[in-house]
Amino acid sequence: MILIQVANILALGSFLLSFAGQADAQQNIQFSRYIFNSLSVNPAYAGYKEEWFAQLGLRAQWVGVEGAPQTMTASLDGILDPRDRKMGVGLQLTSDQLGAQSTTTATVNYAYRLQLDAVTSALGNNQNGSHEITLGFSFGKVPRSFICPRVS
């Protein structure tokens, strides 16, 4: 009786897994320090420093080992409207090597800030408050390639 129940559960599980969809075996790009690469985490970070900002990054693991992971990134982001400071834009270029797999990405990020409150100064001027919500959008291309000579 128990053996039949186990067989039924395994059969049902196998049947449901057949509809699970496509399996993806590619490695996603990993960064050690997200604080230094905020655009890779969330496109809403575009322009959050309210000035133009550029940065370069390199992450190399297992140095000296053939096919070791290596990730390089370059990003530029800033504010589009210096007066209102509501719209930010960013560009990020990334190259990732992991064994025989190579990924190069280019993404454009857009962020829009909605002010949730306003603060009135001592002079009666309305100034931006400290509560805001930012919506971010990212558009890009992620081509992946597999370099066959590296496979032995």
C-alpha atoms as a PDB file:
ATOM      1  CA  MET A   1       0.000   0.000   0.000  1.00  0.00           C
ATOM      2  CA  ILE A   2       2.744   2.474   0.980  1.00  0.00           C
ATOM      3  CA  LEU A   3       4.819   1.455  -2.049  1.00  0.00           C
ATOM      4  CA  ILE A   4       1.912   2.292  -4.370  1.00  0.00           C
ATOM      5  CA  GLN A   5       1.457   5.714  -2.729  1.00  0.00           C
ATOM      6  CA  VAL A   6       5.171   6.498  -3.107  1.00  0.00           C
ATOM      7  CA  ALA A   7       5.072   5.397  -6.766  1.00  0.00           C
ATOM      8  CA  ASN A   8       2.015   7.605  -7.380  1.00  0.00           C
ATOM      9  CA  ILE A   9       3.714  10.610  -5.748  1.00  0.00           C
ATOM     10  CA  LEU A  10       6.875  10.082  -7.839  1.00  0.00           C
ATOM     11  CA  ALA A  11       4.813   9.722 -11.016  1.00  0.00           C
ATOM     12  CA  LEU A  12       2.841  12.885 -10.242  1.00  0.00           C
ATOM     13  CA  GLY A  13       6.056  14.776  -9.394  1.00  0.00           C
ATOM     14  CA  SER A  14       7.704  13.675 -12.650  1.00  0.00           C
ATOM     15  CA  PHE A  15       4.619  14.683 -14.615  1.00  0.00           C
ATOM     16  CA  LEU A  16       4.532  18.161 -13.008  1.00  0.00           C
ATOM     17  CA  LEU A  17       8.269  18.677 -13.563  1.00  0.00           C
ATOM     18  CA  SER A  18       7.822  17.996 -17.268  1.00  0.00           C
ATOM     19  CA  PHE A  19       5.801  21.253 -17.426  1.00  0.00           C
ATOM     20  CA  ALA A  20       8.321  23.265 -15.397  1.00  0.00           C
ATOM     21  CA  GLY A  21       9.696  25.029 -18.482  1.00  0.00           C
ATOM     22  CA  GLN A  22      13.108  25.525 -19.939  1.00  0.00           C
ATOM     23  CA  ALA A  23      16.218  24.933 -17.859  1.00  0.00           C
ATOM     24  CA  ASP A  24      18.863  27.659 -18.016  1.00  0.00           C
ATOM     25  CA  ALA A  25      22.406  26.609 -17.200  1.00  0.00           C
ATOM     26  CA  GLN A  26      24.186  29.934 -17.762  1.00  0.00           C
ATOM     27  CA  GLN A  27      25.936  31.607 -14.883  1.00  0.00           C
ATOM     28  CA  ASN A  28      24.622  35.037 -13.918  1.00  0.00           C
ATOM     29  CA  ILE A  29      27.146  37.815 -13.406  1.00  0.00           C
ATOM     30  CA  GLN A  30      28.233  38.135  -9.780  1.00  0.00           C
ATOM     31  CA  PHE A  31      29.654  41.165  -8.015  1.00  0.00           C
ATOM     32  CA  SER A  32      31.403  41.202  -4.657  1.00  0.00           C
ATOM     33  CA  ARG A  33      30.461  44.685  -3.573  1.00  0.00           C
ATOM     34  CA  TYR A  34      27.046  45.872  -4.680  1.00  0.00           C
ATOM     35  CA  ILE A  35      27.583  49.165  -2.859  1.00  0.00           C
ATOM     36  CA  PHE A  36      30.140  50.069  -5.535  1.00  0.00           C
ATOM     37  CA  ASN A  37      27.955  48.938  -8.419  1.00  0.00           C
ATOM     38  CA  SER A  38      24.408  50.012  -7.605  1.00  0.00           C
ATOM     39  CA  LEU A  39      23.166  50.090 -11.226  1.00  0.00           C
ATOM     40  CA  SER A  40      23.678  46.335 -11.485  1.00  0.00           C
ATOM     41  CA  VAL A  41      21.303  45.838  -8.562  1.00  0.00           C
ATOM     42  CA  ASN A  42      18.521  48.294  -9.351  1.00  0.00           C
ATOM     43  CA  PRO A  43      18.002  50.676 -12.290  1.00  0.00           C
ATOM     44  CA  ALA A  44      16.252  53.125  -9.934  1.00  0.00           C
ATOM     45  CA  TYR A  45      19.724  54.062  -8.645  1.00  0.00           C
ATOM     46  CA  ALA A  46      20.375  55.998 -11.884  1.00  0.00           C
ATOM     47  CA  GLY A  47      21.090  59.596 -10.886  1.00  0.00           C
ATOM     48  CA  TYR A  48      20.542  59.078  -7.154  1.00  0.00           C
ATOM     49  CA  LYS A  49      23.752  60.982  -6.327  1.00  0.00           C
ATOM     50  CA  GLU A  50      22.214  63.964  -8.159  1.00  0.00           C
ATOM     51  CA  GLU A  51      25.396  64.531 -10.163  1.00  0.00           C
ATOM     52  CA  TRP A  52      27.175  62.746 -12.990  1.00  0.00           C
ATOM     53  CA  PHE A  53      29.133  59.764 -11.737  1.00  0.00           C
ATOM     54  CA  ALA A  54      31.371  57.284 -13.591  1.00  0.00           C
ATOM     55  CA  GLN A  55      33.004  54.152 -12.240  1.00  0.00           C
ATOM     56  CA  LEU A  56      35.029  51.154 -13.355  1.00  0.00           C
ATOM     57  CA  GLY A  57      35.149  47.790 -11.635  1.00  0.00           C
ATOM     58  CA  LEU A  58      37.034  44.523 -11.911  1.00  0.00           C
ATOM     59  CA  ARG A  59      36.341  41.289 -10.068  1.00  0.00           C
ATOM     60  CA  ALA A  60      38.781  38.426 -10.560  1.00  0.00           C
ATOM     61  CA  GLN A  61      38.509  35.123  -8.713  1.00  0.00           C
ATOM     62  CA  TRP A  62      40.893  32.205  -8.537  1.00  0.00           C
ATOM     63  CA  VAL A  63      43.707  34.218 -10.091  1.00  0.00           C
ATOM     64  CA  GLY A  64      46.139  31.964 -11.945  1.00  0.00           C
ATOM     65  CA  VAL A  65      43.571  29.229 -12.667  1.00  0.00           C
ATOM     66  CA  GLU A  66      42.690  28.792 -16.354  1.00  0.00           C
ATOM     67  CA  GLY A  67      39.070  29.769 -17.056  1.00  0.00           C
ATOM     68  CA  ALA A  68      38.706  31.524 -13.713  1.00  0.00           C
ATOM     69  CA  PRO A  69      35.768  33.966 -13.381  1.00  0.00           C
ATOM     70  CA  GLN A  70      36.558  37.549 -14.318  1.00  0.00           C
ATOM     71  CA  THR A  71      34.033  40.390 -14.489  1.00  0.00           C
ATOM     72  CA  MET A  72      34.671  43.935 -15.710  1.00  0.00           C
ATOM     73  CA  THR A  73      32.151  46.766 -15.624  1.00  0.00           C
ATOM     74  CA  ALA A  74      31.991  50.429 -16.572  1.00  0.00           C
ATOM     75  CA  SER A  75      29.053  52.644 -15.713  1.00  0.00           C
ATOM     76  CA  LEU A  76      27.985  56.252 -16.042  1.00  0.00           C
ATOM     77  CA  ASP A  77      24.877  57.754 -14.493  1.00  0.00           C
ATOM     78  CA  GLY A  78      23.542  61.159 -13.638  1.00  0.00           C
ATOM     79  CA  ILE A  79      20.598  63.488 -13.358  1.00  0.00           C
ATOM     80  CA  LEU A  80      18.781  64.631 -16.509  1.00  0.00           C
ATOM     81  CA  ASP A  81      16.994  67.656 -15.072  1.00  0.00           C
ATOM     82  CA  PRO A  82      19.341  69.540 -12.698  1.00  0.00           C
ATOM     83  CA  ARG A  83      16.609  71.925 -11.526  1.00  0.00           C
ATOM     84  CA  ASP A  84      13.874  69.447 -10.524  1.00  0.00           C
ATOM     85  CA  ARG A  85      16.164  66.436  -9.991  1.00  0.00           C
ATOM     86  CA  LYS A  86      13.405  63.959 -10.814  1.00  0.00           C
ATOM     87  CA  MET A  87      14.890  62.030 -13.745  1.00  0.00           C
ATOM     88  CA  GLY A  88      18.078  60.013 -13.801  1.00  0.00           C
ATOM     89  CA  VAL A  89      19.709  58.055 -16.594  1.00  0.00           C
ATOM     90  CA  GLY A  90      22.538  55.555 -16.637  1.00  0.00           C
ATOM     91  CA  LEU A  91      24.597  53.386 -18.963  1.00  0.00           C
ATOM     92  CA  GLN A  92      26.342  50.187 -17.917  1.00  0.00           C
ATOM     93  CA  LEU A  93      28.708  47.993 -19.927  1.00  0.00           C
ATOM     94  CA  THR A  94      29.739  44.633 -18.505  1.00  0.00           C
ATOM     95  CA  SER A  95      32.001  41.817 -19.659  1.00  0.00           C
ATOM     96  CA  ASP A  96      31.982  38.478 -17.854  1.00  0.00           C
ATOM     97  CA  GLN A  97      34.232  35.465 -18.530  1.00  0.00           C
ATOM     98  CA  LEU A  98      33.645  32.155 -16.801  1.00  0.00           C
ATOM     99  CA  GLY A  99      35.431  29.188 -18.267  1.00  0.00           C
ATOM    100  CA  ALA A 100      34.197  28.720 -21.829  1.00  0.00           C
ATOM    101  CA  GLN A 101      31.259  31.080 -21.343  1.00  0.00           C
ATOM    102  CA  SER A 102      31.463  34.751 -22.260  1.00  0.00           C
ATOM    103  CA  THR A 103      28.791  37.398 -21.638  1.00  0.00           C
ATOM    104  CA  THR A 104      28.884  41.032 -22.694  1.00  0.00           C
ATOM    105  CA  THR A 105      26.003  43.299 -21.697  1.00  0.00           C
ATOM    106  CA  ALA A 106      24.989  46.861 -22.436  1.00  0.00           C
ATOM    107  CA  THR A 107      22.101  48.372 -20.498  1.00  0.00           C
ATOM    108  CA  VAL A 108      20.490  51.793 -20.395  1.00  0.00           C
ATOM    109  CA  ASN A 109      18.770  52.698 -17.133  1.00  0.00           C
ATOM    110  CA  TYR A 110      16.107  55.314 -16.480  1.00  0.00           C
ATOM    111  CA  ALA A 111      14.844  56.447 -13.077  1.00  0.00           C
ATOM    112  CA  TYR A 112      11.995  58.776 -12.126  1.00  0.00           C
ATOM    113  CA  ARG A 113      11.598  60.128  -8.601  1.00  0.00           C
ATOM    114  CA  LEU A 114       8.229  60.958  -7.072  1.00  0.00           C
ATOM    115  CA  GLN A 115       8.371  63.264  -4.064  1.00  0.00           C
ATOM    116  CA  LEU A 116       5.980  62.088  -1.349  1.00  0.00           C
ATOM    117  CA  ASP A 117       6.202  65.151   0.881  1.00  0.00           C
ATOM    118  CA  ALA A 118       7.349  68.763   0.846  1.00  0.00           C
ATOM    119  CA  VAL A 119       9.118  70.665   3.588  1.00  0.00           C
ATOM    120  CA  THR A 120       8.451  74.371   4.142  1.00  0.00           C
ATOM    121  CA  SER A 121      11.587  76.294   5.073  1.00  0.00           C
ATOM    122  CA  ALA A 122      11.758  79.174   7.555  1.00  0.00           C
ATOM    123  CA  LEU A 123      11.467  81.569   4.584  1.00  0.00           C
ATOM    124  CA  GLY A 124       8.213  79.925   3.468  1.00  0.00           C
ATOM    125  CA  ASN A 125       9.738  78.185   0.448  1.00  0.00           C
ATOM    126  CA  ASN A 126       8.658  74.683  -0.429  1.00  0.00           C
ATOM    127  CA  GLN A 127      11.636  72.357  -0.580  1.00  0.00           C
ATOM    128  CA  ASN A 128      11.919  68.680  -1.326  1.00  0.00           C
ATOM    129  CA  GLY A 129      11.271  66.539   1.714  1.00  0.00           C
ATOM    130  CA  SER A 130      13.054  63.373   2.652  1.00  0.00           C
ATOM    131  CA  HIS A 131      10.443  60.880   1.492  1.00  0.00           C
ATOM    132  CA  GLU A 132      10.435  59.809  -2.126  1.00  0.00           C
ATOM    133  CA  ILE A 133       9.848  56.743  -4.236  1.00  0.00           C
ATOM    134  CA  THR A 134      11.887  56.015  -7.339  1.00  0.00           C
ATOM    135  CA  LEU A 135      10.760  53.943 -10.301  1.00  0.00           C
ATOM    136  CA  GLY A 136      13.493  52.432 -12.436  1.00  0.00           C
ATOM    137  CA  PHE A 137      13.539  50.836 -15.871  1.00  0.00           C
ATOM    138  CA  SER A 138      16.378  48.999 -17.552  1.00  0.00           C
ATOM    139  CA  PHE A 139      16.719  48.153 -21.222  1.00  0.00           C
ATOM    140  CA  GLY A 140      19.578  46.186 -22.665  1.00  0.00           C
ATOM    141  CA  LYS A 141      21.065  43.321 -24.552  1.00  0.00           C
ATOM    142  CA  VAL A 142      22.707  40.266 -22.999  1.00  0.00           C
ATOM    143  CA  PRO A 143      24.404  38.178 -25.701  1.00  0.00           C
ATOM    144  CA  ARG A 144      26.061  35.016 -24.440  1.00  0.00           C
ATOM    145  CA  SER A 145      28.668  32.970 -26.256  1.00  0.00           C
ATOM    146  CA  PHE A 146      30.379  29.683 -25.687  1.00  0.00           C
ATOM    147  CA  ILE A 147      34.023  29.422 -26.729  1.00  0.00           C
ATOM    148  CA  CYS A 148      34.561  25.816 -27.825  1.00  0.00           C
ATOM    149  CA  PRO A 149      38.409  25.676 -27.792  1.00  0.00           C
ATOM    150  CA  ARG A 150      38.328  26.181 -24.015  1.00  0.00           C
ATOM    151  CA  VAL A 151      36.391  22.940 -23.553  1.00  0.00           C
ATOM    152  CA  SER A 152      38.610  19.877 -23.220  1.00  0.00           C
END
